[in-house]
Amino acid sequence: SGSMPRRQPLWSDTAEARHYFTADETGGEGTNSDGDEYARLGGGLRRWRTPVLSGGRWRNQVRPADRTVVIADTDYATLAARPARFGELLSNATPEQRRDAAISRLTNARLHLAMYPASCSARTQREDAMADLYAVMSDFFGQDRGSVDRQYRTLEDYVFAELEYTRSRTCCWNSTTAAMEEIIVAYAHDEQATAAAAGTCAAPTAFRAETADRDAGGDGYARWRAYAASIGRASEWRSWSEDETCSGRDAHGDTVGARAASVAGFCTLSGGSPAECDAGGDDGAVSSAGPLAAGAATEGRICANDTDYYRVEAGSAGATVVVRFHHANGDLDVEAVSASGAVLATSAGTTDEERVRAAGTFYVRVFGYGGATNDYSITIE
């Protein structure tokens, strides 16, 4: 398999190749984030071609022997049907093969991120592999998502959280390097060491453009640039550049992807203290609310008939607060309230994410619908 020139051809075993043959993104049904139909993009295994030297140039042509069965370039309906057909033909992979194939794809995505830490496509490919791993481990090995995260997640998965491509300027930045990845990961390890020394657990700061730095006129990555300088590696840090056109170039803060809400909390997996039920000052009083720090996710837990409050200093420009959780484990709702308890905004959906926005000093109330319980992460965006 292989796609654009910067991705060289890869040889895969049967089970791993099955994913690429059967994924709609490789030429099947549906559209990408730009609204382009996958079947029209030239991807996917759909016809065999042979390079032929003609007029001094190499051209890819269909061999004469294949011309009776080749799919025409403009037969989009048939092209789009190919992944489903391959799913039928390649259905004989064993559970162990499917598990190992997902793990192999996880490894490949992580290796790519080790060289290009801003890569949004590698972050998404990692989460696609995790989605397959969740499915096969649930269907054949009796493991739920939490136990899969506990066994297979790494610190780097949280540091290089999946981002929304159209709302994140990091996704335009292709010129990051392996040296920068070392700096980012070193920062994360120091962050964990500082928390451990204080007897607490802190969710790793996700590497992305941060709103506070952007609002101050920076490129969004001042945190890591300053850290690089502090450890004598300032010359190895590169400033942000738009290496490919993307709509997220002007974002004042990257947006973490919705699937991040489904990932078990880092501190929950590591046994850290933020999983306690009083993480947010949850005695049901606004007066007990602690400040919600900008930039990093804070983890909490809603227990039975529990309420967590957080104080947000948003200023006149206002701020959006996002609470992410795995909805299937319990429905959480969110309100923005004033100091007197007046409701300013409410978010009570049925997805893995709730968002509220308000200005000035306000308080965020997190609670379970109908007494529901769940772990969550809360972030100012």
Short mmCIF file of C-alpha atoms in Angstrom, two decimals:
data_model
loop_
_atom_site.label_atom_id
_atom_site.label_comp_id
_atom_site.label_asym_id
_atom_site.label_seq_id
_atom_site.Cartn_x
_atom_site.Cartn_y
_atom_site.Cartn_z
CA SER A 1 0.00 0.00 0.00
CA GLY A 2 1.08 3.60 -0.52
CA SER A 3 -0.50 6.99 -1.12
CA MET A 4 1.14 10.37 -1.66
CA PRO A 5 4.83 10.63 -2.60
CA ARG A 6 5.87 11.43 0.93
CA ARG A 7 4.51 8.07 2.07
CA GLN A 8 6.63 5.31 0.57
CA PRO A 9 5.09 1.93 -0.32
CA LEU A 10 4.64 -0.41 2.64
CA TRP A 11 4.39 -4.18 2.65
CA SER A 12 1.77 -5.52 5.05
CA ASP A 13 0.69 -8.96 6.17
CA THR A 14 -2.80 -10.22 5.34
CA ALA A 15 -4.55 -9.06 8.50
CA GLU A 16 -2.98 -5.60 8.47
CA ALA A 17 -3.65 -5.11 4.77
CA ARG A 18 -7.31 -5.99 5.38
CA HIS A 19 -7.81 -2.63 7.08
CA TYR A 20 -6.54 -0.66 4.08
CA PHE A 21 -8.55 -2.76 1.64
CA THR A 22 -11.80 -2.33 3.56
CA ALA A 23 -11.60 1.28 4.81
CA ASP A 24 -13.91 3.72 3.04
CA GLU A 25 -11.17 6.37 3.31
CA THR A 26 -9.16 4.38 0.75
CA GLY A 27 -11.73 4.89 -1.99
CA GLY A 28 -15.12 3.82 -0.66
CA GLU A 29 -18.36 5.42 0.48
CA GLY A 30 -18.56 8.82 2.12
CA THR A 31 -16.62 12.08 2.00
CA ASN A 32 -13.61 13.59 3.72
CA SER A 33 -13.54 16.71 5.91
CA ASP A 34 -13.37 18.90 2.77
CA GLY A 35 -16.53 17.30 1.35
CA ASP A 36 -14.69 15.36 -1.37
CA GLU A 37 -16.03 11.92 -2.19
CA TYR A 38 -13.48 9.24 -1.33
CA ALA A 39 -14.23 7.36 -4.55
CA ARG A 40 -13.19 10.41 -6.63
CA LEU A 41 -9.84 10.99 -4.92
CA GLY A 42 -7.86 8.28 -6.68
CA GLY A 43 -7.19 6.24 -3.54
CA GLY A 44 -7.82 2.62 -2.77
CA LEU A 45 -6.97 -0.66 -4.41
CA ARG A 46 -9.31 -0.67 -7.38
CA ARG A 47 -7.34 -1.32 -10.57
CA TRP A 48 -3.94 -2.72 -11.47
CA ARG A 49 -1.71 -0.47 -13.56
CA THR A 50 1.73 -0.93 -15.06
CA PRO A 51 4.32 1.80 -15.71
CA VAL A 52 5.03 2.04 -19.45
CA LEU A 53 7.67 4.22 -21.09
CA SER A 54 5.92 6.28 -23.77
CA GLY A 55 7.29 9.34 -25.55
CA GLY A 56 10.11 9.68 -23.06
CA ARG A 57 7.79 9.65 -20.03
CA TRP A 58 6.57 6.92 -17.71
CA ARG A 59 2.79 6.52 -17.72
CA ASN A 60 0.62 4.17 -15.70
CA GLN A 61 -1.52 2.04 -17.99
CA VAL A 62 -3.89 -0.87 -17.55
CA ARG A 63 -2.40 -4.04 -18.94
CA PRO A 64 -4.25 -5.44 -21.98
CA ALA A 65 -4.99 -8.67 -20.09
CA ASP A 66 -6.82 -6.69 -17.38
CA ARG A 67 -8.88 -4.39 -19.56
CA THR A 68 -11.96 -6.61 -19.57
CA VAL A 69 -12.27 -6.40 -15.78
CA VAL A 70 -10.85 -2.97 -14.94
CA ILE A 71 -13.15 -0.42 -13.31
CA ALA A 72 -13.45 2.80 -15.28
CA ASP A 73 -12.08 5.92 -13.63
CA THR A 74 -15.51 7.55 -13.73
CA ASP A 75 -17.53 4.58 -12.44
CA TYR A 76 -17.69 6.02 -8.94
CA ALA A 77 -20.50 3.79 -7.69
CA THR A 78 -18.52 0.64 -8.45
CA LEU A 79 -15.33 2.14 -7.07
CA ALA A 80 -17.09 3.06 -3.83
CA ALA A 81 -18.42 -0.48 -3.48
CA ARG A 82 -14.95 -2.04 -3.49
CA PRO A 83 -14.11 -1.78 0.26
CA ALA A 84 -17.30 -3.63 1.19
CA ARG A 85 -16.54 -6.32 -1.36
CA PHE A 86 -13.02 -6.71 -0.01
CA GLY A 87 -14.55 -7.05 3.45
CA GLU A 88 -16.42 -10.10 2.19
CA LEU A 89 -13.35 -11.58 0.50
CA LEU A 90 -10.99 -10.98 3.42
CA SER A 91 -13.21 -12.07 6.29
CA ASN A 92 -11.09 -15.08 7.29
CA ALA A 93 -8.54 -13.28 9.51
CA THR A 94 -8.36 -14.84 12.99
CA PRO A 95 -9.04 -12.73 16.11
CA GLU A 96 -5.36 -12.92 16.97
CA GLN A 97 -4.39 -11.71 13.50
CA ARG A 98 -6.85 -8.81 13.70
CA ARG A 99 -5.56 -7.85 17.17
CA ASP A 100 -1.94 -7.98 16.05
CA ALA A 101 -2.74 -6.00 12.90
CA ALA A 102 -4.33 -3.22 14.96
CA ILE A 103 -1.31 -3.16 17.29
CA SER A 104 1.01 -2.99 14.27
CA ARG A 105 -0.89 0.02 12.94
CA LEU A 106 -0.68 1.64 16.38
CA THR A 107 3.08 1.17 16.32
CA ASN A 108 3.41 2.60 12.80
CA ALA A 109 1.39 5.71 13.72
CA ARG A 110 3.48 6.27 16.85
CA LEU A 111 6.71 5.89 14.89
CA HIS A 112 5.50 8.52 12.43
CA LEU A 113 4.65 10.89 15.30
CA ALA A 114 8.13 10.34 16.72
CA MET A 115 9.48 11.90 13.52
CA TYR A 116 6.69 14.45 12.85
CA PRO A 117 4.98 15.29 16.17
CA ALA A 118 2.52 17.77 14.61
CA SER A 119 1.08 15.14 12.25
CA CYS A 120 -2.69 15.14 12.60
CA SER A 121 -3.07 12.28 10.12
CA ALA A 122 -0.84 10.04 12.26
CA ARG A 123 -2.85 10.94 15.37
CA THR A 124 -6.04 10.00 13.54
CA GLN A 125 -4.51 6.79 12.19
CA ARG A 126 -3.53 5.84 15.73
CA GLU A 127 -7.08 6.37 16.97
CA ASP A 128 -8.47 4.43 13.98
CA ALA A 129 -6.21 1.54 15.00
CA MET A 130 -7.38 1.87 18.61
CA ALA A 131 -11.00 1.76 17.44
CA ASP A 132 -10.30 -1.54 15.68
CA LEU A 133 -8.48 -2.82 18.75
CA TYR A 134 -11.42 -1.88 20.99
CA ALA A 135 -13.74 -3.83 18.68
CA VAL A 136 -11.68 -7.00 18.37
CA MET A 137 -10.81 -7.10 22.06
CA SER A 138 -14.48 -6.67 22.98
CA ASP A 139 -15.82 -9.17 20.44
CA PHE A 140 -13.27 -11.93 20.96
CA PHE A 141 -11.31 -11.36 24.16
CA GLY A 142 -13.92 -9.97 26.58
CA GLN A 143 -12.11 -6.68 27.30
CA ASP A 144 -13.89 -3.34 27.65
CA ARG A 145 -12.47 -0.01 26.46
CA GLY A 146 -11.00 0.87 29.83
CA SER A 147 -9.02 -2.34 30.10
CA VAL A 148 -7.79 -1.92 26.50
CA ASP A 149 -6.66 1.63 27.27
CA ARG A 150 -4.97 0.40 30.43
CA GLN A 151 -3.06 -2.27 28.53
CA TYR A 152 -2.19 -0.48 25.30
CA ARG A 153 -2.22 3.30 25.87
CA THR A 154 1.04 5.19 26.32
CA LEU A 155 1.87 8.61 27.76
CA GLU A 156 2.57 9.80 24.22
CA ASP A 157 -1.00 8.97 23.15
CA TYR A 158 -2.23 11.62 25.57
CA VAL A 159 0.49 14.10 24.66
CA PHE A 160 -0.26 13.75 20.94
CA ALA A 161 -4.03 13.78 21.32
CA GLU A 162 -6.15 13.61 18.17
CA LEU A 163 -7.06 17.07 16.85
CA GLU A 164 -9.87 18.30 14.62
CA TYR A 165 -8.15 19.04 11.32
CA THR A 166 -10.33 21.93 10.22
CA ARG A 167 -10.07 23.69 13.61
CA SER A 168 -6.39 23.15 14.47
CA ARG A 169 -3.41 25.05 13.08
CA THR A 170 -1.04 22.30 14.22
CA CYS A 171 -2.41 20.22 11.35
CA CYS A 172 -0.85 22.60 8.80
CA TRP A 173 2.64 22.17 10.28
CA ASN A 174 4.58 19.42 8.48
CA SER A 175 8.10 20.58 9.30
CA THR A 176 8.29 19.42 12.92
CA THR A 177 11.18 17.08 13.68
CA ALA A 178 12.27 14.10 15.76
CA ALA A 179 14.28 16.48 17.96
CA MET A 180 11.12 18.48 18.68
CA GLU A 181 9.30 15.27 19.59
CA GLU A 182 12.04 14.51 22.12
CA ILE A 183 11.58 17.98 23.66
CA ILE A 184 7.79 17.60 23.83
CA VAL A 185 7.99 14.17 25.46
CA ALA A 186 10.71 15.32 27.87
CA TYR A 187 8.39 18.15 28.96
CA ALA A 188 5.62 15.59 29.55
CA HIS A 189 7.89 13.42 31.70
CA ASP A 190 9.00 16.43 33.75
CA GLU A 191 5.35 17.39 34.16
CA GLN A 192 4.59 13.91 35.51
CA ALA A 193 7.62 14.00 37.82
CA THR A 194 6.52 17.34 39.28
CA ALA A 195 3.02 16.01 39.94
CA ALA A 196 4.39 12.82 41.51
CA ALA A 197 6.65 14.84 43.81
CA ALA A 198 3.56 16.73 45.00
CA GLY A 199 1.72 13.45 45.59
CA THR A 200 -0.84 14.08 42.84
CA CYS A 201 -1.52 13.01 39.27
CA ALA A 202 -1.78 15.44 36.36
CA ALA A 203 -3.16 14.70 32.92
CA PRO A 204 -0.40 15.31 30.35
CA THR A 205 -0.61 18.60 28.49
CA ALA A 206 -1.59 17.87 24.89
CA PHE A 207 0.81 19.21 22.27
CA ARG A 208 -1.26 21.71 20.31
CA ALA A 209 -1.58 25.44 19.70
CA GLU A 210 -2.69 26.98 23.01
CA THR A 211 -5.26 29.75 23.14
CA ALA A 212 -3.50 31.88 25.78
CA ASP A 213 -0.30 32.08 23.74
CA ARG A 214 -2.20 32.84 20.54
CA ASP A 215 -4.18 35.58 22.29
CA ALA A 216 -0.86 37.08 23.41
CA GLY A 217 0.36 37.20 19.80
CA GLY A 218 2.40 34.00 19.81
CA ASP A 219 2.22 31.03 17.47
CA GLY A 220 0.62 28.85 20.17
CA TYR A 221 3.63 26.81 21.26
CA ALA A 222 5.43 29.09 23.75
CA ARG A 223 5.22 26.42 26.47
CA TRP A 224 7.45 23.99 24.58
CA ARG A 225 9.72 26.66 23.08
CA ALA A 226 10.50 27.93 26.59
CA TYR A 227 11.11 24.40 27.82
CA ALA A 228 13.49 23.71 24.92
CA ALA A 229 15.47 26.81 25.93
CA SER A 230 15.49 25.73 29.59
CA ILE A 231 17.20 22.44 28.74
CA GLY A 232 19.68 23.96 26.29
CA ARG A 233 17.90 22.88 23.10
CA ALA A 234 16.47 26.22 21.92
CA SER A 235 18.13 25.92 18.51
CA GLU A 236 16.28 22.66 17.86
CA TRP A 237 12.82 24.18 18.23
CA ARG A 238 11.21 25.44 15.02
CA SER A 239 8.55 28.12 14.80
CA TRP A 240 5.17 27.24 13.35
CA SER A 241 4.82 27.46 9.59
CA GLU A 242 1.92 26.77 7.24
CA ASP A 243 3.47 23.93 5.28
CA GLU A 244 0.17 22.97 3.67
CA THR A 245 -3.03 24.90 3.25
CA CYS A 246 -5.63 24.18 5.92
CA SER A 247 -8.61 26.00 7.32
CA GLY A 248 -7.30 25.83 10.89
CA ARG A 249 -4.40 28.21 10.25
CA ASP A 250 -6.06 31.12 12.07
CA ALA A 251 -7.40 29.14 15.05
CA HIS A 252 -6.61 30.78 18.40
CA GLY A 253 -6.43 27.38 19.99
CA ASP A 254 -6.50 23.89 18.54
CA THR A 255 -9.56 21.71 19.11
CA VAL A 256 -9.08 18.24 20.53
CA GLY A 257 -11.01 15.60 18.58
CA ALA A 258 -14.28 14.23 19.90
CA ARG A 259 -12.84 10.72 20.17
CA ALA A 260 -10.55 11.91 22.94
CA ALA A 261 -13.62 11.84 25.19
CA SER A 262 -13.79 8.06 24.81
CA VAL A 263 -10.26 7.52 26.06
CA ALA A 264 -9.96 6.49 29.69
CA GLY A 265 -8.49 9.31 31.77
CA PHE A 266 -4.72 9.19 32.17
CA CYS A 267 -4.91 9.50 35.94
CA THR A 268 -7.64 6.88 36.13
CA LEU A 269 -5.39 4.43 34.29
CA SER A 270 -2.34 5.29 36.35
CA GLY A 271 -4.16 5.16 39.68
CA GLY A 272 -3.76 8.89 40.32
CA SER A 273 -5.77 10.88 42.84
CA PRO A 274 -7.91 13.01 40.46
CA ALA A 275 -10.35 10.10 40.11
CA GLU A 276 -11.60 10.91 43.61
CA CYS A 277 -15.14 12.23 43.83
CA ASP A 278 -14.14 15.55 45.44
CA ALA A 279 -11.83 16.58 42.60
CA GLY A 280 -13.87 19.63 41.68
CA GLY A 281 -14.94 20.92 45.09
CA ASP A 282 -18.08 18.86 44.84
CA ASP A 283 -19.98 19.68 47.99
CA GLY A 284 -22.63 21.32 45.82
CA ALA A 285 -21.60 24.92 46.58
CA VAL A 286 -20.29 27.52 44.15
CA SER A 287 -18.21 28.97 46.98
CA SER A 288 -16.04 25.83 47.08
CA ALA A 289 -15.11 25.95 43.38
CA GLY A 290 -11.43 25.98 42.60
CA PRO A 291 -10.02 27.74 39.52
CA LEU A 292 -9.98 25.86 36.22
CA ALA A 293 -6.53 26.21 34.66
CA ALA A 294 -6.30 27.11 30.98
CA GLY A 295 -4.38 24.92 28.56
CA ALA A 296 -4.36 21.53 30.26
CA ALA A 297 -7.19 19.09 30.85
CA THR A 298 -8.33 18.50 34.42
CA GLU A 299 -9.73 15.10 35.25
CA GLY A 300 -12.58 14.40 37.62
CA ARG A 301 -15.24 11.90 38.54
CA ILE A 302 -18.95 12.27 39.19
CA CYS A 303 -20.22 9.82 41.78
CA ALA A 304 -23.84 9.15 42.73
CA ASN A 305 -25.79 12.39 43.36
CA ASP A 306 -22.53 14.31 43.01
CA THR A 307 -21.80 17.80 41.63
CA ASP A 308 -18.45 19.36 40.68
CA TYR A 309 -17.93 23.12 40.37
CA TYR A 310 -15.05 24.99 38.69
CA ARG A 311 -14.37 28.73 38.58
CA VAL A 312 -13.49 30.27 35.20
CA GLU A 313 -11.95 33.73 34.75
CA ALA A 314 -12.92 34.44 31.14
CA GLY A 315 -12.77 38.21 30.87
CA SER A 316 -14.93 40.19 28.48
CA ALA A 317 -14.00 37.96 25.51
CA GLY A 318 -15.57 34.93 27.17
CA ALA A 319 -14.43 31.31 27.13
CA THR A 320 -15.74 27.93 26.07
CA VAL A 321 -15.44 25.06 28.53
CA VAL A 322 -15.56 21.51 27.21
CA VAL A 323 -16.33 18.43 29.29
CA ARG A 324 -15.48 15.10 27.64
CA PHE A 325 -16.47 11.62 28.80
CA HIS A 326 -17.59 8.26 27.48
CA HIS A 327 -21.37 8.70 27.28
CA ALA A 328 -22.03 4.96 27.29
CA ASN A 329 -20.65 4.83 30.85
CA GLY A 330 -23.01 7.53 32.15
CA ASP A 331 -24.68 10.72 30.86
CA LEU A 332 -23.13 13.89 32.27
CA ASP A 333 -24.60 17.37 31.82
CA VAL A 334 -22.97 20.79 32.23
CA GLU A 335 -24.12 24.29 33.17
CA ALA A 336 -22.40 27.67 33.30
CA VAL A 337 -23.72 29.60 36.30
CA SER A 338 -23.13 32.96 37.98
CA ALA A 339 -21.86 33.45 41.54
CA SER A 340 -25.49 33.58 42.66
CA GLY A 341 -26.26 30.30 40.92
CA ALA A 342 -28.20 31.77 37.99
CA VAL A 343 -27.89 29.54 34.92
CA LEU A 344 -26.04 31.28 32.08
CA ALA A 345 -25.74 28.36 29.64
CA THR A 346 -26.65 24.68 29.56
CA SER A 347 -25.36 21.68 27.64
CA ALA A 348 -27.36 18.48 28.02
CA GLY A 349 -26.73 16.41 24.90
CA THR A 350 -26.34 12.68 24.38
CA THR A 351 -22.82 12.57 22.92
CA ASP A 352 -19.36 12.22 24.49
CA GLU A 353 -18.94 15.99 24.86
CA GLU A 354 -20.73 18.92 26.49
CA ARG A 355 -19.81 22.60 25.84
CA VAL A 356 -20.81 25.83 27.60
CA ARG A 357 -19.65 29.39 26.98
CA ALA A 358 -19.88 32.54 29.11
CA ALA A 359 -17.96 35.76 29.83
CA GLY A 360 -16.47 37.33 32.94
CA THR A 361 -16.15 35.22 36.07
CA PHE A 362 -18.47 32.25 35.92
CA TYR A 363 -18.72 28.75 37.32
CA VAL A 364 -19.08 25.43 35.55
CA ARG A 365 -21.29 22.82 37.13
CA VAL A 366 -20.78 19.16 36.13
CA PHE A 367 -23.35 16.61 37.25
CA GLY A 368 -24.86 13.27 36.28
CA TYR A 369 -28.22 13.13 34.53
CA GLY A 370 -30.62 11.17 36.71
CA GLY A 371 -27.84 10.29 39.15
CA ALA A 372 -25.48 8.97 36.45
CA THR A 373 -21.81 8.49 37.34
CA ASN A 374 -18.75 8.76 35.11
CA ASP A 375 -15.14 9.93 34.75
CA TYR A 376 -14.55 13.09 32.71
CA SER A 377 -11.97 15.64 31.62
CA ILE A 378 -12.66 19.38 31.56
CA THR A 379 -10.79 21.93 29.47
CA ILE A 380 -10.95 25.64 28.64
CA GLU A 381 -10.71 26.11 24.87
#
